[in-house]
Tab-separated table of C-alpha atoms in Angstrom:
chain	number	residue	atom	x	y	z
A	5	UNK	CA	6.677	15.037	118.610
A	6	UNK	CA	5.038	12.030	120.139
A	7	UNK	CA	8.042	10.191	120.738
A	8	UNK	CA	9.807	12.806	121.881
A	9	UNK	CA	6.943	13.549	124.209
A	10	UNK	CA	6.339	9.783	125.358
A	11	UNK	CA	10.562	9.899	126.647
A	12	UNK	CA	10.035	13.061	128.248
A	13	UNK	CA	7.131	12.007	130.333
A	14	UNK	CA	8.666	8.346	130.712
A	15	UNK	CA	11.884	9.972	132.174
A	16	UNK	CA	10.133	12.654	134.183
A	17	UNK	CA	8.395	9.953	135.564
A	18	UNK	CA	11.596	8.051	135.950
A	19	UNK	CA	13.058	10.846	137.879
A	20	UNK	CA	10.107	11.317	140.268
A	21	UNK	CA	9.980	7.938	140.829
A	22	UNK	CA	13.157	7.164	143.219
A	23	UNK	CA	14.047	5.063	145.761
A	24	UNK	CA	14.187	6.609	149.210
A	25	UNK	CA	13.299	9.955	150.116
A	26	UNK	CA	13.054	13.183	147.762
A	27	UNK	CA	16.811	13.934	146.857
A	28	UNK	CA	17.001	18.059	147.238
A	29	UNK	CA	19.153	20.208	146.484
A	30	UNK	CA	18.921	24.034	144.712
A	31	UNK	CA	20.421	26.522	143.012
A	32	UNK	CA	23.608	27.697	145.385
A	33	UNK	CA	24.253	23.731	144.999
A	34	UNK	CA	24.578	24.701	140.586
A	35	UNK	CA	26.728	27.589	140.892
A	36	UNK	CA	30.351	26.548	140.018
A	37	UNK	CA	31.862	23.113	138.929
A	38	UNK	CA	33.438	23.014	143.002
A	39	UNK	CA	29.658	22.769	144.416
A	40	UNK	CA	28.146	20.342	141.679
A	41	UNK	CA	31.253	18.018	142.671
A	42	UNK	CA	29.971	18.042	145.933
A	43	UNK	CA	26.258	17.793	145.171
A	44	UNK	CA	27.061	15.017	142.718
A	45	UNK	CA	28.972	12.918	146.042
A	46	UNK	CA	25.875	13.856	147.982
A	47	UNK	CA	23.983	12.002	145.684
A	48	UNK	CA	26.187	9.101	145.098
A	49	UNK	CA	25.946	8.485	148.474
A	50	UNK	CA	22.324	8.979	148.968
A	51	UNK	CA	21.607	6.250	146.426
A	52	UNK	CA	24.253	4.036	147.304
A	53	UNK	CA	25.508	4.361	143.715
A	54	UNK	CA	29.453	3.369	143.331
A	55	UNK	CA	31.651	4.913	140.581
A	56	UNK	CA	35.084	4.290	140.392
A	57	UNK	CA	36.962	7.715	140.096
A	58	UNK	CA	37.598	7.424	136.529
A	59	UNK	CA	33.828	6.648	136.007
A	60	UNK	CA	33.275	9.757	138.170
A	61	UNK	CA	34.734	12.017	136.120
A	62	UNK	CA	33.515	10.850	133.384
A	63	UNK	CA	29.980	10.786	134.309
A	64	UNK	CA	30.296	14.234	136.161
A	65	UNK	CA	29.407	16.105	132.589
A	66	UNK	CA	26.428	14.093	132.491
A	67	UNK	CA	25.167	14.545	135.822
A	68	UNK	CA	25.469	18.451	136.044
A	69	UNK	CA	23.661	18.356	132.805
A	70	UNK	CA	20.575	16.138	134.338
A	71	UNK	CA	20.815	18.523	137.338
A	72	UNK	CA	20.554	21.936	135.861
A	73	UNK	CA	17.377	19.974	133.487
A	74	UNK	CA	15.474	18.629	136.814
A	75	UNK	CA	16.428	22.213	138.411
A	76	UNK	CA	15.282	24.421	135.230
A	77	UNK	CA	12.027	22.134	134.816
A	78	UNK	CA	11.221	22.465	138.039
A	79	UNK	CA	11.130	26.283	137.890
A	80	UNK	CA	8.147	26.031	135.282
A	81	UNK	CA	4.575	25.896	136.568
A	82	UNK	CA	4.610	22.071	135.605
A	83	UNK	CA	1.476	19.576	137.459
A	84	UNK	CA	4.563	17.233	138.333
A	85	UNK	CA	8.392	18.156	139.713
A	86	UNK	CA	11.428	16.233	138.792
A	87	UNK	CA	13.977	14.853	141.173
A	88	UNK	CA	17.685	13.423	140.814
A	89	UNK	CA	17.324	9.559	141.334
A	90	UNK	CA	19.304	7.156	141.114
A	91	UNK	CA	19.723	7.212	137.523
A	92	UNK	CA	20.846	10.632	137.870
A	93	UNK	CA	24.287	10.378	135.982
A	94	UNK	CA	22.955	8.610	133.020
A	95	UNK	CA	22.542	9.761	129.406
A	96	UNK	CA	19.372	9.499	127.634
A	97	UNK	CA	20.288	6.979	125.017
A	98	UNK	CA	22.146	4.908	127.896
A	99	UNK	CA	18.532	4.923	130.342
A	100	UNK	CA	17.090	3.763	127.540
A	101	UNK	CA	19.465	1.180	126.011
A	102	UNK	CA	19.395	-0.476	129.839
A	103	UNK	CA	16.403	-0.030	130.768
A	104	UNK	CA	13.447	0.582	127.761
A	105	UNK	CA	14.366	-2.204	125.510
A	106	UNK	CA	15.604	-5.256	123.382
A	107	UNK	CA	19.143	-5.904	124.423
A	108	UNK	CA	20.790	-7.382	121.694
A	109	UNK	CA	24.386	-6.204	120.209
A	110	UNK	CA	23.080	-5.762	116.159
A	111	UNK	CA	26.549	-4.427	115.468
A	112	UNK	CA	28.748	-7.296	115.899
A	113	UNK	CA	25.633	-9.877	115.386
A	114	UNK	CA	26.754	-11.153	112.268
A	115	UNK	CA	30.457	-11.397	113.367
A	116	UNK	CA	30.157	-14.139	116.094
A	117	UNK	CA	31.320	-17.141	114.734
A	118	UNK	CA	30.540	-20.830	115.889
A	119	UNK	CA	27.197	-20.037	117.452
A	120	UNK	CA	24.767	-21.571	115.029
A	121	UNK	CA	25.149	-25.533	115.133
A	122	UNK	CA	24.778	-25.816	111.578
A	123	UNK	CA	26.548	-23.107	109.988
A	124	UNK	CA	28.323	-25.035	107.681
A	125	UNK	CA	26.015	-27.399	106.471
A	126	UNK	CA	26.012	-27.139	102.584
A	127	UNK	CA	23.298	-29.611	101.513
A	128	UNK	CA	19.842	-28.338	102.999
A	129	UNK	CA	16.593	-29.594	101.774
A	130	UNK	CA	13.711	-27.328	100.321
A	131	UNK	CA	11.606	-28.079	103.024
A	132	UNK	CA	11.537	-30.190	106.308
A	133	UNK	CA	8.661	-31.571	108.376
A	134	UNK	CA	10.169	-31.132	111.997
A	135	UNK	CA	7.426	-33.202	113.892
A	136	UNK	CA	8.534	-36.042	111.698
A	137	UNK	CA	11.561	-36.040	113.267
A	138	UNK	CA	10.249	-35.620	116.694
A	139	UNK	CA	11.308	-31.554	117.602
A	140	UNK	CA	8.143	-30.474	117.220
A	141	UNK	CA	4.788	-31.204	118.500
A	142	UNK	CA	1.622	-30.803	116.194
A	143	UNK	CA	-0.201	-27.491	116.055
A	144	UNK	CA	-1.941	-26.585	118.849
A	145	UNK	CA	-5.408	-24.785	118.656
A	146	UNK	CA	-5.777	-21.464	121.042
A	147	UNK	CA	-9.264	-20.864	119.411
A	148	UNK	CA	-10.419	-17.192	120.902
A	149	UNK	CA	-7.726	-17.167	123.769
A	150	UNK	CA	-5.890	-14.325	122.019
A	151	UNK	CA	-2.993	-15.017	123.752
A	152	UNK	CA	-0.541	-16.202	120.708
A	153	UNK	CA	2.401	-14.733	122.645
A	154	UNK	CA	2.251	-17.809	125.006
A	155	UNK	CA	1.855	-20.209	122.100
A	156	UNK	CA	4.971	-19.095	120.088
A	157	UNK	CA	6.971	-19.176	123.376
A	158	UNK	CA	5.857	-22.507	124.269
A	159	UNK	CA	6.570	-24.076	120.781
A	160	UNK	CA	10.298	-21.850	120.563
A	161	UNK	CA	11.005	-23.639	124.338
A	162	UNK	CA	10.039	-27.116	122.756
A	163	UNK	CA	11.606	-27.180	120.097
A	164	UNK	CA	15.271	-26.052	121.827
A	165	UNK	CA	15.014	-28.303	124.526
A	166	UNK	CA	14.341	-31.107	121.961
A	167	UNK	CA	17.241	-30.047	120.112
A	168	UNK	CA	19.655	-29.530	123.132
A	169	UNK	CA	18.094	-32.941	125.189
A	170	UNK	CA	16.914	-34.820	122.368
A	171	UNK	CA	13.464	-35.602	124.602
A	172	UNK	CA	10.566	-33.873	123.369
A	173	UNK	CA	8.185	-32.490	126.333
A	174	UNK	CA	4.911	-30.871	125.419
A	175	UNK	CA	4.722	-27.584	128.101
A	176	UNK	CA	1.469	-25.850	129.207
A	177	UNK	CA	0.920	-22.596	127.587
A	178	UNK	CA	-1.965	-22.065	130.526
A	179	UNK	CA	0.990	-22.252	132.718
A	180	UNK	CA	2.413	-18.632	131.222
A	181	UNK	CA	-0.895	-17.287	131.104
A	182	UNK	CA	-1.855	-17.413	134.805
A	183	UNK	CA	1.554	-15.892	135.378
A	184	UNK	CA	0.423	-12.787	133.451
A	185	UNK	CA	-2.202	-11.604	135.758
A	186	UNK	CA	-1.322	-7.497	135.890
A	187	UNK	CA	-2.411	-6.219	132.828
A	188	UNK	CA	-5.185	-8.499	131.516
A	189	UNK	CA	-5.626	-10.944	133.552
A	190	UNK	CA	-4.070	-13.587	131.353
């Protein structure tokens, strides 16, 4: 339920949120397949959104069925109303996979061949000290900064452009912190 609850307001708030004026449009515009068409060009052009033909039709399902849920919602004596944005002809699951998370192809992960450097190394020791060999620098200390996301970045961006350059450079984890001044402050 609170999932489902946190999408639902999330998209609702997607949908109120467009670019550009309020997109209208009402219930003579959900009558028959003939007037959806033409409310569904209406909005392409509205928000500037290009679709090939093909994608057209192929989206069309999934806009009339975003239109008849901002439309139905909107009917209900709700504190907020909905409104076709630009996202408009996108599924759930697609909004989300774009826009709402990690983007990274698990499927065929473990398929790619040739992108790990040392995939076919047979002999590996148990252990290995990586500052001795120079990729690393020594531990740094954040004390009470509570900001370990910066530290792990800083030593991950080390370490590869050691690996990739072969010149160790020690980077400024301060330097990502005073970026981050929306939320907390840094």
């Amino acid at each position: 339920m609170g999932n489902a609850f946190l999408f639902a307001a999330v998209f609702a708030l997607t949908f109120v949120m467009s670019i550009g004026a309020n997109f209208a449009f009402n219930e003579v515009n959900l009558a028959s397949d003939e007037s959806l068409w033409a409310l569904y060009e209406r909005w392409q052009s509205h928000h500037g959104v290009p679709r090939s033909p093909d994608e057209k039709r192929m989206r069309f399902d999934v806009f009339k069925a975003n239109a008849n849920y901002v439309f139905e919602s909107n009917k209900n004596a709700k504190p907020y109303k909905l409104s076709l944005n630009k996202f408009g002809d996108m599924m759930k699951e697609e909004f989300k996979r774009t826009y709402t998370g990690l983007r990274m192809n698990t499927h065929h992960r473990s398929s790619v061949s040739g992108s790990f450097m040392y995939e076919n190394v047979i002999d590996v020791p148990p252990a290995v000290d990586w500052r001795q060999k120079g990729a690393v620098i020594g531990v740094k200390n954040q004390g009470k900064c509570g900001s370990c996301w910066a530290f792990s970045t800083i030593v991950g961006v080390e370490s590869i452009n050691q690996t990739r350059t072969k010149k160790l450079i020690s980077l400024y984890e301060q330097e990502l912190l005073d970026c981050n001044t929306a939320t907390n402050k840094g």
